[in-house]
Amino acid sequence: GNQDIQGSFALRDALSGYLASSRSVCCHTDRVIITAGAQQAISISLMLTLMMGDQILMEEPGYRQVHKIVDLLKFKLDGVTVREKVGLDIEKVLASRAKALYVTPSNQYPMGTTLNTEQRLKLIGWANKNHSWIIEDDYDSEFQFAHRPYTSMQGLAGKLGLDDHIIYVGSL
């Protein structure tokens, strides 16, 4: 009750270092917020970045709980198709003027596809060009067995100096 509203400083500091080494996330301790889980983090992210009526793109099929948050906050949801072995319809995102994109690039739920580095860079470019937000839910990123996990989108954007419009959501 009398801790920092963002959560324990020691925990945020440890997570900042861990995320930098494990997922290439570029963040200061003061940019880390401890939540009760991914749903709360997604809710906070959307409330801070969008206004009622703004359009958000989301993977279809995708994480159903995000639909509930989007409906509650009265955003306009536009689905972006995810196909087995093909993945996210990147071209639809690139053609959109939506204010945000919710994406699970490391292990798309429920299709299990992954966005490669080139696709991630295209989405980062889209967000930068349109002043849009990417909510990167790094769902199950640690479960990559065929290859080393791709760098997080937030980390890639940070290396380019473009991370101001990407919110990284992870859970332990």
Short mmCIF file of C-alpha atoms in Angstrom, two decimals:
data_model
loop_
_atom_site.label_atom_id
_atom_site.label_comp_id
_atom_site.label_asym_id
_atom_site.label_seq_id
_atom_site.Cartn_x
_atom_site.Cartn_y
_atom_site.Cartn_z
CA GLY A 1 0.00 0.00 0.00
CA ASN A 2 2.85 2.44 0.57
CA GLN A 3 5.10 1.33 -2.29
CA ASP A 4 5.73 3.21 -5.49
CA ILE A 5 2.62 3.06 -7.69
CA GLN A 6 4.71 1.41 -10.44
CA GLY A 7 5.71 -1.44 -8.10
CA SER A 8 8.82 -2.32 -6.12
CA PHE A 9 11.85 -0.38 -7.35
CA ALA A 10 14.13 -3.37 -6.71
CA LEU A 11 11.90 -5.65 -8.80
CA ARG A 12 11.58 -3.08 -11.61
CA ASP A 13 15.36 -2.61 -11.61
CA ALA A 14 15.97 -6.38 -11.78
CA LEU A 15 13.41 -6.76 -14.58
CA SER A 16 14.93 -3.89 -16.55
CA GLY A 17 18.31 -5.64 -16.53
CA TYR A 18 16.83 -9.06 -17.25
CA LEU A 19 14.71 -7.81 -20.18
CA ALA A 20 17.69 -5.98 -21.67
CA SER A 21 19.78 -9.17 -21.70
CA SER A 22 17.08 -11.72 -22.53
CA ARG A 23 14.81 -9.80 -24.95
CA SER A 24 16.92 -6.74 -25.94
CA VAL A 25 14.28 -4.46 -24.40
CA CYS A 26 15.55 -0.88 -24.06
CA CYS A 27 14.08 0.48 -20.86
CA HIS A 28 14.97 2.38 -17.73
CA THR A 29 13.71 1.20 -14.37
CA ASP A 30 11.37 4.21 -14.29
CA ARG A 31 9.66 2.95 -17.47
CA VAL A 32 8.74 -0.44 -15.95
CA ILE A 33 5.31 -0.91 -14.36
CA ILE A 34 4.48 -4.03 -12.35
CA THR A 35 0.90 -5.20 -12.90
CA ALA A 36 -1.24 -8.13 -11.81
CA GLY A 37 -0.80 -9.72 -15.24
CA ALA A 38 -0.85 -9.18 -19.00
CA GLN A 39 -4.53 -8.20 -19.13
CA GLN A 40 -4.02 -5.38 -16.65
CA ALA A 41 -0.89 -4.24 -18.51
CA ILE A 42 -2.78 -4.24 -21.83
CA SER A 43 -5.68 -2.31 -20.26
CA ILE A 44 -3.36 0.35 -18.84
CA SER A 45 -1.48 0.60 -22.14
CA LEU A 46 -4.65 1.13 -24.13
CA MET A 47 -6.11 3.64 -21.68
CA LEU A 48 -2.91 5.70 -21.81
CA THR A 49 -2.50 5.72 -25.58
CA LEU A 50 -5.96 5.76 -27.15
CA MET A 51 -9.13 7.79 -26.89
CA MET A 52 -12.72 6.54 -27.16
CA GLY A 53 -13.50 5.80 -30.80
CA ASP A 54 -9.88 5.30 -31.90
CA GLN A 55 -9.23 2.33 -34.15
CA ILE A 56 -7.06 -0.57 -33.00
CA LEU A 57 -5.86 -3.46 -35.14
CA MET A 58 -5.69 -6.90 -33.61
CA GLU A 59 -4.76 -10.37 -34.77
CA GLU A 60 -7.65 -12.62 -35.81
CA PRO A 61 -7.83 -15.19 -34.41
CA GLY A 62 -6.24 -13.73 -31.31
CA TYR A 63 -6.32 -13.33 -27.57
CA ARG A 64 -10.06 -12.99 -26.79
CA GLN A 65 -9.54 -11.13 -23.52
CA VAL A 66 -8.23 -8.12 -25.46
CA HIS A 67 -11.60 -7.95 -27.28
CA LYS A 68 -13.28 -7.46 -23.91
CA ILE A 69 -10.91 -4.60 -23.02
CA VAL A 70 -11.40 -2.95 -26.42
CA ASP A 71 -15.19 -3.22 -26.11
CA LEU A 72 -15.17 -1.87 -22.55
CA LEU A 73 -13.07 1.15 -23.55
CA LYS A 74 -15.16 1.73 -26.69
CA PHE A 75 -12.39 1.51 -29.26
CA LYS A 76 -13.05 0.42 -32.85
CA LEU A 77 -11.59 -3.04 -33.41
CA ASP A 78 -10.39 -4.12 -36.83
CA GLY A 79 -9.16 -7.69 -37.18
CA VAL A 80 -6.00 -8.56 -39.08
CA THR A 81 -5.99 -12.12 -40.38
CA VAL A 82 -3.37 -14.57 -39.13
CA ARG A 83 -3.01 -17.70 -41.24
CA GLU A 84 -1.22 -20.90 -40.37
CA LYS A 85 2.34 -20.97 -41.77
CA VAL A 86 1.83 -17.49 -43.32
CA GLY A 87 1.26 -15.42 -40.20
CA LEU A 88 -0.04 -11.88 -39.83
CA ASP A 89 -1.35 -10.01 -42.88
CA ILE A 90 1.37 -7.33 -42.75
CA GLU A 91 0.04 -5.55 -45.86
CA LYS A 92 -3.29 -4.83 -44.16
CA VAL A 93 -1.48 -3.20 -41.25
CA LEU A 94 0.76 -1.15 -43.56
CA ALA A 95 -2.32 0.17 -45.41
CA SER A 96 -4.11 1.14 -42.19
CA ARG A 97 -4.23 4.50 -40.39
CA ALA A 98 -5.25 2.85 -37.10
CA LYS A 99 -3.99 4.43 -33.88
CA ALA A 100 -2.73 1.12 -32.47
CA LEU A 101 -1.84 -2.48 -33.20
CA TYR A 102 -2.01 -5.25 -30.60
CA VAL A 103 0.30 -8.06 -31.66
CA THR A 104 1.93 -11.22 -30.25
CA PRO A 105 4.97 -11.37 -32.54
CA SER A 106 7.01 -14.09 -30.82
CA ASN A 107 4.35 -16.79 -30.56
CA GLN A 108 1.01 -15.72 -31.98
CA TYR A 109 -1.88 -17.11 -30.00
CA PRO A 110 -3.54 -19.43 -31.04
CA MET A 111 -1.86 -20.02 -34.45
CA GLY A 112 1.72 -20.22 -33.12
CA THR A 113 3.25 -18.16 -35.93
CA THR A 114 6.21 -15.83 -35.42
CA LEU A 115 7.07 -12.50 -37.04
CA ASN A 116 10.60 -12.42 -38.41
CA THR A 117 12.92 -9.42 -38.08
CA GLU A 118 11.98 -7.98 -41.49
CA GLN A 119 8.25 -8.11 -40.64
CA ARG A 120 8.88 -6.55 -37.24
CA LEU A 121 10.83 -3.70 -38.83
CA LYS A 122 7.99 -3.06 -41.29
CA LEU A 123 5.51 -2.76 -38.41
CA ILE A 124 7.87 -0.46 -36.49
CA GLY A 125 8.16 1.72 -39.61
CA TRP A 126 4.35 1.80 -39.91
CA ALA A 127 3.96 2.92 -36.28
CA ASN A 128 6.61 5.60 -36.66
CA LYS A 129 5.21 6.93 -39.93
CA ASN A 130 1.61 7.10 -38.64
CA HIS A 131 2.40 8.09 -35.05
CA SER A 132 0.56 4.92 -34.04
CA TRP A 133 1.17 2.62 -31.09
CA ILE A 134 2.22 -1.02 -31.04
CA ILE A 135 1.26 -3.03 -27.98
CA GLU A 136 3.75 -5.91 -28.14
CA ASP A 137 2.56 -8.83 -26.04
CA ASP A 138 5.66 -11.01 -25.82
CA TYR A 139 3.54 -14.08 -25.07
CA ASP A 140 5.65 -17.25 -24.68
CA SER A 141 8.74 -15.68 -26.28
CA GLU A 142 11.00 -17.85 -24.13
CA PHE A 143 9.66 -21.02 -25.75
CA GLN A 144 11.70 -20.90 -28.96
CA PHE A 145 13.46 -24.21 -29.47
CA ALA A 146 14.25 -24.23 -33.20
CA HIS A 147 16.29 -20.99 -33.09
CA ARG A 148 17.32 -18.17 -30.81
CA PRO A 149 14.31 -15.93 -30.09
CA TYR A 150 13.95 -12.88 -32.32
CA THR A 151 14.75 -9.53 -30.72
CA SER A 152 11.65 -7.92 -29.25
CA MET A 153 10.01 -5.26 -31.42
CA GLN A 154 10.59 -2.73 -28.64
CA GLY A 155 14.29 -3.64 -28.62
CA LEU A 156 14.59 -3.37 -32.41
CA ALA A 157 12.86 0.00 -32.32
CA GLY A 158 15.11 1.14 -29.48
CA LYS A 159 18.21 0.39 -31.54
CA LEU A 160 16.75 2.64 -34.25
CA GLY A 161 15.71 5.34 -31.79
CA LEU A 162 12.02 4.66 -32.55
CA ASP A 163 10.85 2.94 -29.35
CA ASP A 164 8.63 5.79 -28.14
CA HIS A 165 5.53 4.20 -29.68
CA ILE A 166 6.02 0.58 -28.67
CA ILE A 167 4.81 -0.76 -25.36
CA TYR A 168 6.29 -4.08 -24.36
CA VAL A 169 4.06 -6.38 -22.29
CA GLY A 170 5.57 -9.47 -20.73
CA SER A 171 4.67 -11.76 -17.89
CA LEU A 172 6.60 -14.06 -15.60
#
